[in-house]
Coordinates of C-alpha atoms in Angstrom, one line a residue:
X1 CA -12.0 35.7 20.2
X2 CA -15.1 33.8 19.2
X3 CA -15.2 36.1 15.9
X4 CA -11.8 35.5 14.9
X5 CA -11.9 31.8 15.8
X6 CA -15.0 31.7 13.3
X7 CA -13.4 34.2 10.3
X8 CA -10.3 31.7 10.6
X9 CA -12.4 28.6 9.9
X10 CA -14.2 30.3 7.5
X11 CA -10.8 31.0 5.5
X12 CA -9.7 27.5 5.7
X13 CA -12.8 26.0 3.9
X14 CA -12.6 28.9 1.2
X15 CA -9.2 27.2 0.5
X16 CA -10.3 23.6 1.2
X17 CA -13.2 21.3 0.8
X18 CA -14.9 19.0 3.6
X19 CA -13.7 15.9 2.4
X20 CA -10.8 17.4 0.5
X21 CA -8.4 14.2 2.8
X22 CA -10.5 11.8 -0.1
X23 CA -10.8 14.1 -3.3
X24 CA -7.2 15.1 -3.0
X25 CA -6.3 11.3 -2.9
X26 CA -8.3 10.2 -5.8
X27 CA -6.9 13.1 -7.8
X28 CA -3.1 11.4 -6.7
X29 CA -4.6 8.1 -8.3
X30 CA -5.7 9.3 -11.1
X31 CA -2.7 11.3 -12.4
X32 CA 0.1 9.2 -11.3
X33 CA -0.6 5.5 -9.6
X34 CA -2.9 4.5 -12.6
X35 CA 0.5 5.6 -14.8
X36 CA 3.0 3.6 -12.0
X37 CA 0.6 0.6 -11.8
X38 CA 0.7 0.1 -15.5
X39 CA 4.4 1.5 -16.0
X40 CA 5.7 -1.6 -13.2
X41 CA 3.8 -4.5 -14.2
X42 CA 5.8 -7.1 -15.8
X43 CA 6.0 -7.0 -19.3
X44 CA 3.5 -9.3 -21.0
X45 CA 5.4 -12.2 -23.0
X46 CA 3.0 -14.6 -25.7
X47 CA 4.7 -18.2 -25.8
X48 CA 3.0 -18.5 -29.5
X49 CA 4.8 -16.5 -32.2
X50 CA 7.4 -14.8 -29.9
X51 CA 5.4 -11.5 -29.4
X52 CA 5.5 -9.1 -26.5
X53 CA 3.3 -6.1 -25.4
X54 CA 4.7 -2.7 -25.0
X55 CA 2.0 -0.4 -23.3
X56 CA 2.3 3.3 -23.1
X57 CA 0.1 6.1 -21.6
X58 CA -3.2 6.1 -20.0
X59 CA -6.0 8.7 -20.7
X60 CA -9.1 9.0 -19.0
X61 CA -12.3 11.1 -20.7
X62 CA -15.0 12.4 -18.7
X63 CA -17.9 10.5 -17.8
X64 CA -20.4 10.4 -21.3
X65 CA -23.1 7.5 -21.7
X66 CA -23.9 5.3 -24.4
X67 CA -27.4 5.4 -25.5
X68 CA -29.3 2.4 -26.7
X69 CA -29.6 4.0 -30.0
X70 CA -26.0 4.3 -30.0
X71 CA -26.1 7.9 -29.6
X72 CA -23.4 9.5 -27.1
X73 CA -23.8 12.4 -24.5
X74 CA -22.7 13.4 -21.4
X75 CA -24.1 12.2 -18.2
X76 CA -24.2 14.1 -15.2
X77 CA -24.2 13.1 -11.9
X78 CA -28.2 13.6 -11.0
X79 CA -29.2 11.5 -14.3
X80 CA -27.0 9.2 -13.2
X81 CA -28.8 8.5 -10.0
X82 CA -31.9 9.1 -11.4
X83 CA -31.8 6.5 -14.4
X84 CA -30.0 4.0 -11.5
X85 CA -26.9 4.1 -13.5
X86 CA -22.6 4.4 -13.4
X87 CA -21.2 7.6 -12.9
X88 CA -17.9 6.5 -14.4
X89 CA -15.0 7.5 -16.7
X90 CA -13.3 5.7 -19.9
X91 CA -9.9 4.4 -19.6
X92 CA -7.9 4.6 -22.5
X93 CA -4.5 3.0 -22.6
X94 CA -1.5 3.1 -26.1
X95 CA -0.7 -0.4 -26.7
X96 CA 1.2 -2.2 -29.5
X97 CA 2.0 -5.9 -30.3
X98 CA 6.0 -6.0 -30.9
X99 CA 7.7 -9.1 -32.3
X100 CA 11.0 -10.6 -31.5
X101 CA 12.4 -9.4 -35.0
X102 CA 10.8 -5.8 -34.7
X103 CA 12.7 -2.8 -32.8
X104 CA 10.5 -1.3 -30.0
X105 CA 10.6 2.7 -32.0
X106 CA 9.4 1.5 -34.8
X107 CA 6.2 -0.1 -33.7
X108 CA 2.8 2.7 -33.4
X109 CA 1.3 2.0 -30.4
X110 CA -2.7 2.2 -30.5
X111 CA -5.3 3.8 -27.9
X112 CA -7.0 0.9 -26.3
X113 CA -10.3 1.3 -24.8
X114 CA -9.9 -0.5 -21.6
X115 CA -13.0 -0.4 -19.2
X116 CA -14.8 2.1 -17.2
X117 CA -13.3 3.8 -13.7
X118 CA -16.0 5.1 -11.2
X119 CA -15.9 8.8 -10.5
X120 CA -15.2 10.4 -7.2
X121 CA -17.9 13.4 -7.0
X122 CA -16.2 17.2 -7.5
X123 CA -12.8 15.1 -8.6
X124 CA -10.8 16.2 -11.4
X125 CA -12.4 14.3 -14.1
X126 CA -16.2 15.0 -12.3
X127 CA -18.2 17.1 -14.8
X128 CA -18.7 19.2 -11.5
X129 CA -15.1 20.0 -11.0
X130 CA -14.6 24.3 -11.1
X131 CA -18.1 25.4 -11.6
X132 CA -19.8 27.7 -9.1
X133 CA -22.8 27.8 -6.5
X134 CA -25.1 29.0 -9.7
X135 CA -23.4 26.3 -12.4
X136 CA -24.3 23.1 -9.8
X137 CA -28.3 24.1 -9.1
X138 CA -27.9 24.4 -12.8
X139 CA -27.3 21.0 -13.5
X140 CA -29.7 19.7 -10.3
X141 CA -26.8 19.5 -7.4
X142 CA -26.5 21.3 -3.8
X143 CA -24.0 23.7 -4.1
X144 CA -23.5 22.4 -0.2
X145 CA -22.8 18.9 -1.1
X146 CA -19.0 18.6 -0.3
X147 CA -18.5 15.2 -3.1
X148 CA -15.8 12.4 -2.2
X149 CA -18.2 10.0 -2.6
X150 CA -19.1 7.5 -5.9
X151 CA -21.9 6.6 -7.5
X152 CA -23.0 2.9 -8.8
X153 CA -25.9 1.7 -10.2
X154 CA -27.8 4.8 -9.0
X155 CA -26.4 4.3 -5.0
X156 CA -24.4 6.9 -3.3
X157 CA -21.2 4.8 -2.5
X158 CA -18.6 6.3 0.4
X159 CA -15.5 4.9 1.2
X160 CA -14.4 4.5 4.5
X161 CA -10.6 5.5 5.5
X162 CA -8.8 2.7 6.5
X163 CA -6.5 3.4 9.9
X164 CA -3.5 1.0 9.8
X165 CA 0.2 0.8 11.3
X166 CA 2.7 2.6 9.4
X167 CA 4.1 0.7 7.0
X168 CA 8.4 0.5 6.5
X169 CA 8.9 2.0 9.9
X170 CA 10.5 -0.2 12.9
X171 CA 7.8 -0.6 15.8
X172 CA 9.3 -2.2 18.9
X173 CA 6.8 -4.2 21.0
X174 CA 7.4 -5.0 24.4
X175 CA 4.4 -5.9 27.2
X176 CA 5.0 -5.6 30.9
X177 CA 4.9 -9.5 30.5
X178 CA 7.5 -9.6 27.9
X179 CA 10.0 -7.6 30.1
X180 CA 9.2 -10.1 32.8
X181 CA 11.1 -12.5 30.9
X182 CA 13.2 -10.6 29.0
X183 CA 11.8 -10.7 25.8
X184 CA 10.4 -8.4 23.1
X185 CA 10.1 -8.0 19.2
X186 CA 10.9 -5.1 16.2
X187 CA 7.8 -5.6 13.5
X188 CA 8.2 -3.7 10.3
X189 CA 5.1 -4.4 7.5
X190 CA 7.5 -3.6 4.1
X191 CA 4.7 -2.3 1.3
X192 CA 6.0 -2.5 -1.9
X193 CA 3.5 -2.8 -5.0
X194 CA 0.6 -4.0 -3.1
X195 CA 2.2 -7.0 -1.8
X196 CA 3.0 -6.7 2.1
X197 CA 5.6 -8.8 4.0
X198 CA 5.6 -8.5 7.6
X199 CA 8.8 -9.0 8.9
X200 CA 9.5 -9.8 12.9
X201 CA 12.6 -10.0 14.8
X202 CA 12.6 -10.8 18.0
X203 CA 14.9 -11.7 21.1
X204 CA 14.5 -14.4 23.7
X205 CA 16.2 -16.2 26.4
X206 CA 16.0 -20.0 25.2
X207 CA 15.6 -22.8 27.3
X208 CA 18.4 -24.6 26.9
X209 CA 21.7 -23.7 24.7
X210 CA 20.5 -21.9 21.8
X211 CA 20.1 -18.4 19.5
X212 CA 18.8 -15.2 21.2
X213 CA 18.1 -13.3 18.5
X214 CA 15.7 -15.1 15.2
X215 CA 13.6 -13.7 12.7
X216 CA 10.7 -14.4 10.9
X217 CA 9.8 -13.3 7.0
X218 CA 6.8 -14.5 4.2
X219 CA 7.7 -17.8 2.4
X220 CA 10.1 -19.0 4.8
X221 CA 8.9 -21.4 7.4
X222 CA 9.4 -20.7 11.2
X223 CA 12.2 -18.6 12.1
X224 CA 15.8 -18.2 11.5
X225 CA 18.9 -17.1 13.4
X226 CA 19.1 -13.5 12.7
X227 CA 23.1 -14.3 12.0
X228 CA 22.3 -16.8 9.9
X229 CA 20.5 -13.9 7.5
X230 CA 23.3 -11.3 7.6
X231 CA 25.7 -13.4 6.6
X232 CA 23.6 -14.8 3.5
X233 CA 22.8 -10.8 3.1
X234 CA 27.1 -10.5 2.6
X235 CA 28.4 -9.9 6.3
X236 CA 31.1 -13.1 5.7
X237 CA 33.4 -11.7 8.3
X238 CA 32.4 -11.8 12.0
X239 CA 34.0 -8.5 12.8
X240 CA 31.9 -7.4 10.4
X241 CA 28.7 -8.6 11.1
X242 CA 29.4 -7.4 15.2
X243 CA 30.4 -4.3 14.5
X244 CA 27.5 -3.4 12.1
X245 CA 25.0 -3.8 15.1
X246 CA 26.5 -2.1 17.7
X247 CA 29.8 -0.9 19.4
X248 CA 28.5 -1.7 22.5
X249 CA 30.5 -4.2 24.3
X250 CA 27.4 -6.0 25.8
X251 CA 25.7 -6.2 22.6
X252 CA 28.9 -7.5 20.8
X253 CA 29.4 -10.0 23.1
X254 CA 25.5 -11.4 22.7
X255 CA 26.1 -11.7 18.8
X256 CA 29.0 -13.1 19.5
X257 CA 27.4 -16.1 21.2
X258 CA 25.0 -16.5 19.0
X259 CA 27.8 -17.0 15.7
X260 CA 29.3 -19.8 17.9
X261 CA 25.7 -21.8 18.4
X262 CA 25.1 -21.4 14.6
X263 CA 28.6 -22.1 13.3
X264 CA 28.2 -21.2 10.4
X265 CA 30.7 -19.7 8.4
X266 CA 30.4 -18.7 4.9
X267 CA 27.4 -16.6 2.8
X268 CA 26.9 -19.8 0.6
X269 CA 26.2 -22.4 4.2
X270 CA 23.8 -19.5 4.9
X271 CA 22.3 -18.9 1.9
X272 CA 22.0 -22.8 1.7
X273 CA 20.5 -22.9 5.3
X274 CA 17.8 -20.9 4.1
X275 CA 17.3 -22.5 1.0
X276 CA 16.7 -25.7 3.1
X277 CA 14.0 -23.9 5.1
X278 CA 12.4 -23.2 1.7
X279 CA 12.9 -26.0 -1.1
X280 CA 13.8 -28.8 1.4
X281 CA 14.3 -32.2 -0.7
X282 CA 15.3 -30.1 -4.2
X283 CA 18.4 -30.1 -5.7
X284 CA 20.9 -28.0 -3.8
X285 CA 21.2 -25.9 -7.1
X286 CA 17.4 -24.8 -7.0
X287 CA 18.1 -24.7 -3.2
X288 CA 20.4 -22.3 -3.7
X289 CA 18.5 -20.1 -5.8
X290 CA 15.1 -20.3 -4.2
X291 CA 16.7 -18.9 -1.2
X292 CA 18.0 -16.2 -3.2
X293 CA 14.9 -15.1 -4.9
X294 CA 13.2 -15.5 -1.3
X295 CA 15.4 -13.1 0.3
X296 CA 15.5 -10.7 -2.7
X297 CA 11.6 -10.7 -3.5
X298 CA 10.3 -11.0 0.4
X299 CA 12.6 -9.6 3.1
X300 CA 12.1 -6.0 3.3
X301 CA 11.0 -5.0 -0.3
X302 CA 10.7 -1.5 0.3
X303 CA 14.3 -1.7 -0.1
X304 CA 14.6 -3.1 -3.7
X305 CA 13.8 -6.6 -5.1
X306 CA 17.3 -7.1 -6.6
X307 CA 20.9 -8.5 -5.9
X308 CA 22.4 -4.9 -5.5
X309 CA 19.8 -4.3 -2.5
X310 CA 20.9 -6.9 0.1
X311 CA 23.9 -4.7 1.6
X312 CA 20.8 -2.2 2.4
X313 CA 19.0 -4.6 3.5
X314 CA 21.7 -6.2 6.0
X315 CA 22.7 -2.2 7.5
X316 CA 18.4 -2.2 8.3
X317 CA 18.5 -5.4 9.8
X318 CA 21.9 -4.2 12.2
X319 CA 20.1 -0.9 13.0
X320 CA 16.7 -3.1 14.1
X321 CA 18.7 -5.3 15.9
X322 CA 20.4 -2.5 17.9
X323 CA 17.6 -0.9 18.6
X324 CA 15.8 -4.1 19.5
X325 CA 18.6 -4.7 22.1
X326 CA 18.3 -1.4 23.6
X327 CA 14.8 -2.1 24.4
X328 CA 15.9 -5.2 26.0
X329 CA 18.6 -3.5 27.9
X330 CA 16.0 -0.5 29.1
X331 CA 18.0 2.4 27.2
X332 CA 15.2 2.3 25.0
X333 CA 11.2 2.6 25.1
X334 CA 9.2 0.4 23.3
X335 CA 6.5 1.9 20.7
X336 CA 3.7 2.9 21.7
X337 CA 1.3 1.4 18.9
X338 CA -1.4 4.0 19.6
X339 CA 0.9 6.8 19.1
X340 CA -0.8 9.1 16.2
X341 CA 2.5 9.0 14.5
X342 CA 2.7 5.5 14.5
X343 CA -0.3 5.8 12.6
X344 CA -1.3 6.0 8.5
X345 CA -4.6 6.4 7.1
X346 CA -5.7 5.1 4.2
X347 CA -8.0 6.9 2.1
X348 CA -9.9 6.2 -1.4
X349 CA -7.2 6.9 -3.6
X350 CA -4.5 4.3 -1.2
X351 CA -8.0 2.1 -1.5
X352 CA -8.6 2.5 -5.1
X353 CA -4.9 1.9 -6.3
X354 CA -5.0 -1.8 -4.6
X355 CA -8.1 -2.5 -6.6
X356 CA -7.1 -1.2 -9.7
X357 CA -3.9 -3.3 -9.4
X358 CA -5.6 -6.7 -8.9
X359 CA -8.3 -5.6 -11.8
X360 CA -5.4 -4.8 -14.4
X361 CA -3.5 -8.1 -13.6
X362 CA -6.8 -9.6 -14.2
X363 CA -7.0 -7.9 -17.6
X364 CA -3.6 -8.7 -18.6
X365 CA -3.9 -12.7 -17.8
X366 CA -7.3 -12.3 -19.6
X367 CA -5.9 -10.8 -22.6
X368 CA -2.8 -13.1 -22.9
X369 CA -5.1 -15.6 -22.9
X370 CA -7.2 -14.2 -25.8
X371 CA -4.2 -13.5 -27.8
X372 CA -2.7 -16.8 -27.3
X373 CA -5.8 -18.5 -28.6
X374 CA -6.1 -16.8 -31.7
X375 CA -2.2 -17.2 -32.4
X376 CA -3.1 -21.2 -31.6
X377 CA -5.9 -20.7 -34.2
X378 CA -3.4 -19.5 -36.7
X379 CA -5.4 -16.0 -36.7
X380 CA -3.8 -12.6 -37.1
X381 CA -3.1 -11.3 -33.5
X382 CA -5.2 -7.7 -32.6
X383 CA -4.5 -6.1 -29.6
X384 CA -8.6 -4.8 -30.0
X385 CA -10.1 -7.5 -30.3
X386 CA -8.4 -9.4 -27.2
X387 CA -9.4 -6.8 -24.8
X388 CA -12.5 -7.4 -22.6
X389 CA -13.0 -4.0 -21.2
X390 CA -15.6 -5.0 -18.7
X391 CA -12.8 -7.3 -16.7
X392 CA -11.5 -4.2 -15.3
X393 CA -15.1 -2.7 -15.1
X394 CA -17.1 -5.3 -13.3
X395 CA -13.8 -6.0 -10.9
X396 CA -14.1 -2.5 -9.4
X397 CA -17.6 -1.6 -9.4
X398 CA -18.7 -4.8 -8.0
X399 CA -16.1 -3.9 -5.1
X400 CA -17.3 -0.4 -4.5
X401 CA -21.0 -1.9 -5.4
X402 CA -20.7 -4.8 -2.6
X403 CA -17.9 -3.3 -0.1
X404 CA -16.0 -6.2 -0.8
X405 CA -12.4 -5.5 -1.4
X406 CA -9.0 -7.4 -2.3
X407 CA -7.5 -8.5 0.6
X408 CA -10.7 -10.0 2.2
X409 CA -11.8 -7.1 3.9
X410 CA -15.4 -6.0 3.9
X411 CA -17.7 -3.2 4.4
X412 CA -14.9 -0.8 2.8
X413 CA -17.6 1.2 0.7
X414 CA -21.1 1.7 2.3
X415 CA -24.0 3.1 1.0
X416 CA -23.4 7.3 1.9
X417 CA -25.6 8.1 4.7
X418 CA -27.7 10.5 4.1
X419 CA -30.4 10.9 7.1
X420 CA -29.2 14.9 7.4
X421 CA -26.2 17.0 6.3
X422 CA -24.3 16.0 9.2
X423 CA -24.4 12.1 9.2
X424 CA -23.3 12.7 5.6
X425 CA -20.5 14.4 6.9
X426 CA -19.6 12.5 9.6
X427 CA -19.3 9.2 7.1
X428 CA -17.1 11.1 4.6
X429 CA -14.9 12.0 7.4
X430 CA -14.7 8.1 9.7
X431 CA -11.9 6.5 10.1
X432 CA -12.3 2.8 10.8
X433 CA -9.1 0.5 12.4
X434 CA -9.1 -2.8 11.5
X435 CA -8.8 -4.7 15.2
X436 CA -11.5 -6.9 16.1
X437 CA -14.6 -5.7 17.7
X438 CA -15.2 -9.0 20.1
X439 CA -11.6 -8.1 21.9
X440 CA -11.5 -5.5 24.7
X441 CA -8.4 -3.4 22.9
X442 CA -8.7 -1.6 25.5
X443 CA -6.0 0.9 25.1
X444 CA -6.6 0.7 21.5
X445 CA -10.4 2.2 22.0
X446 CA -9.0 4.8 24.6
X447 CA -8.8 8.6 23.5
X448 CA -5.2 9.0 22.9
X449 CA -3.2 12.6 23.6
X450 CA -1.5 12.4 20.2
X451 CA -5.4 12.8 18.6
X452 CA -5.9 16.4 19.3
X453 CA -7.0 18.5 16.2
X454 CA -7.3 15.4 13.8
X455 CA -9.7 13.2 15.6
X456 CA -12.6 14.2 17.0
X457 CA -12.7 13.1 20.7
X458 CA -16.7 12.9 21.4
X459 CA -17.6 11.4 17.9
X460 CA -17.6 7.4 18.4
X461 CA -20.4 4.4 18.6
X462 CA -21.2 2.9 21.7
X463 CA -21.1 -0.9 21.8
X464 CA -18.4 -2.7 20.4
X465 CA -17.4 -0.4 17.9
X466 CA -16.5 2.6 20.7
X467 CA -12.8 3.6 19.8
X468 CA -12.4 1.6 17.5
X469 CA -14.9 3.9 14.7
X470 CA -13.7 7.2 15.2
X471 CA -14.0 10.6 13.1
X472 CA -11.8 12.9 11.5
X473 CA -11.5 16.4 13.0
X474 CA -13.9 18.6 10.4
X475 CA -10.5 21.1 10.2
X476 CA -8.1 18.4 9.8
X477 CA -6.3 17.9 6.7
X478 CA -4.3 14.5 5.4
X479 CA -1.3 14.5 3.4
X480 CA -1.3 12.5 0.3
X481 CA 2.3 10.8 0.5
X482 CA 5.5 11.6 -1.1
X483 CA 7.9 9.4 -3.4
X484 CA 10.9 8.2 -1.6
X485 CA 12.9 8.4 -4.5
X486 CA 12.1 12.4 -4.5
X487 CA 12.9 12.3 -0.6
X488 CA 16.5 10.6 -1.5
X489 CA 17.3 13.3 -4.1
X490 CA 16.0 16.0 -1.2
X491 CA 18.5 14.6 0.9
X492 CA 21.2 14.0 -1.3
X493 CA 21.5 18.4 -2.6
X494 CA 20.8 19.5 1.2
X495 CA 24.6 17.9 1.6
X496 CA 23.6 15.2 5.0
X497 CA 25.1 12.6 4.9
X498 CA 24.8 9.0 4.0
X499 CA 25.9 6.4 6.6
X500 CA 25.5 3.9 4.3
X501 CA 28.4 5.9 2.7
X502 CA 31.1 5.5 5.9

């Protein structure tokens, strides 16, 4: 048993690396978010001389070095931490200045040098990527060192995998406190481009004559009735709006008291009661649209950020509310938040793609601002000369440099531990969760059943951290994500259907 336990390990590292969970993510990030980050940002618009920026693809080369006799070579990793330098690639991305007057397919778009990305160790575009045990002693590397790791300024940089609750899924949250008095709450954190809007629903027995149900969403101060929102979202009707929650009689009969406290009617008094929560004193026209652009941009954007979207939005909101109810009712259990499938990790490439967002808004602000300056000069426009490469550059290696990342968290990257093979290891494979170490969490630190074969259940610190700083199994592997669209499609030729559709 022992023998064939062994041979079946040693068949799944023949397949798989050590850290594969972070190399297999940064190799997702640089094929196709770099592409999606630059392919969805808005398109870049000069006020001077009418002129827009049409961008096309990216390239990145291998890491090379530029010598001070201006002489180029290749650098490897081991000169790199030798000579305290970057390991890093060059980003190349087409771009072309387009005037109003000019059609888009006749303008040649021009490769752009754009600033340096650091280089994940064994990754795709490592120079150690493919070769064998004899190729790496070659070119002064342990053909046991599994990679995932950067390097900057001559350190050995790790990032740490972020542990975080799944995003665009409904978690119901109810404490035996809560059911006390009848109360509890459905939390979904809807990720879409980087930007995250947490959005909480909850239901509670109010003191006096009022709403039961009232929800809570960025740029919109306090909470609302939720009936107030599904009839801004297009449920006009009341039979409507009931009937799209529930056909439970109890259930109807609660949203039915809540539509008589609000008394409102129509999806333009709704859409104005919200546009009074968030442009109070403004015209009622810029009321009116504000509260639009709110609801479209903020509520759920997972969704869609556009008119079409709200009836999706509003069947969402009925299903949460439903559920929510049940929960109330006891027909339902509330989420358990520690539940592994409650769960997402993020690892380097989910880590890198925020900070490579921020860093290429930065660049495009920057060069708008250089272009518009020359044009203000009455100087001939070049896309060339407006670029600052080392905005994009300095942004992420002073992140993975300091451990300082968007978002105001800390200690993300930490210099790689290297005391013995195993504490290297064990960093490349920690997970850290992002609760607070002076709180007891004391479920949250406890060894949880749904942890077997992908977290390792002795590995953790003792002191604050304990449970909270845990370690990947060393034969677990993490999936890298796939795109809803593609998912959608899926569904669509296996023939299920749609309820969205009856």
């Amino acid at each position: 048993m022992t023998k064939n336990a062994w041979s079946l390990v040693n068949s799944f590292f023949d397949e798989y690396n050590l850290v594969d969970h972070h190399i297999r993510s940064y190799n997702d990030f640089i094929n196709n978010k770099i592409q999606e980050i630059v392919d969805i940002t808005d398109p870049i618009t000069l006020d001077h001389g009418n002129y827009t920026i049409k961008t096309g693809a990216v390239t990145i080369e291998k890491p090379f070095i530029k010598e001070a006799d201006g002489s180029k070579s290749v650098i490897e990793p081991c000169e790199a931490r030798l000579r305290n330098l970057n390991y890093s690639a060059h980003m190349y991305l087409e771009m072309a200045l387009v005037k109003s007057d000019e059609e888009d397919a006749d303008v040649e778009l021009e490769k752009v040098y754009i600033g340096e990305l650091p280089v994940m160790l064994h990754s795709e575009i490592c120079h150690l990527h493919g070769l064998t045990k004899e190729e790496l002693e070659d070119v002064g590397e342990d053909p046991q060192d599994p990679g995932g790791y950067f390097i900057v300024n001559g350190s050995e940089r790790a990032i740490v995998t972020m542990e975080e609750i799944a995003p665009n899924k409904i978690i119901l949250e109810q404490s035996e406190k809560d059911k006390a008095d009848r109360r509890a709450r459905a939390v979904v954190t809807s990720i879409k481009s980087g930007f995250r809007a947490r959005i909480t629903l909850e239901y509670r027995k109010p003191r006096k004559k009022g709403v039961f149900l009232r929800i809570s969403f960025p740029y919109v101060p306090g909470e609302i009735p939720l009936v107030i929102l599904l009839r801004a979202l297009g449920f006009e009707k009341d039979v409507d709006l009931v009937n799209s929650v529930s056909d439970e009689v109890n259930t109807q009969f609660l949203l039915i008291d809540d539509i008589q406290t609000t008394e409102i009617t129509t999806q333009y008094d709704a859409i104005k009661y919200v546009g009074n929560r968030v442009a109070k004193g403004m015209a009622e026209e810029y009321r009116i649209k504000r509260a639009e652009d709110v609801i479209d941009r903020y509520l759920l954007p997972h969704m869609g950020i556009g008119p079409e979207d709200r009836f999706e939005k509003a069947v969402y909101l009925a299903e949460m509310t439903d559920m929510l109810i049940q929960v109330i009712n006891g027909e339902r259990e509330p989420h358990d938040k520690d539940h592994y499938a409650n769960k997402r990790l993020r690892v380097s490439g989910d880590l890198m793609e925020d900070l490579f967002r921020v860093a290429f808004t930065s660049l495009t602000r920057d060069m708008t601002y250089q272009l518009e300056r020359s044009l203000s000069r009455g100087k001939e426009p070049s896309i060339k000369q407006a670029i600052r490469s080392d905005v994009i550059t300095e942004n992420i290696k002073h992140a993975i440099a300091t451990g300082n990342w968007v978002g105001g968290r800390a200690g993300v990257s930490q210099l790689l531990d290297r005391t013995s093979y195993m504490g290297t290891l064990s960093h490349l494979k920690r997970v850290v969760s992002p609760l607070s170490r002076s709180q007891p969490h004391f479920e949250a630190r406890d060894l949880h059943p749904t942890q077997f074969g992908k977290i390792c259940p002795n590995e953790t610190p003792e002191g604050p951290n304990c449970g909270l700083v845990k370690n990947l199994a060393i034969v677990s592997r993490s999936s890298e994500g796939y795109p809803l669209k593609e998912i959608e499609k899926d569904i669509k030729k296996m023939d299920l259907l749609n309820p969205l559709d009856h």
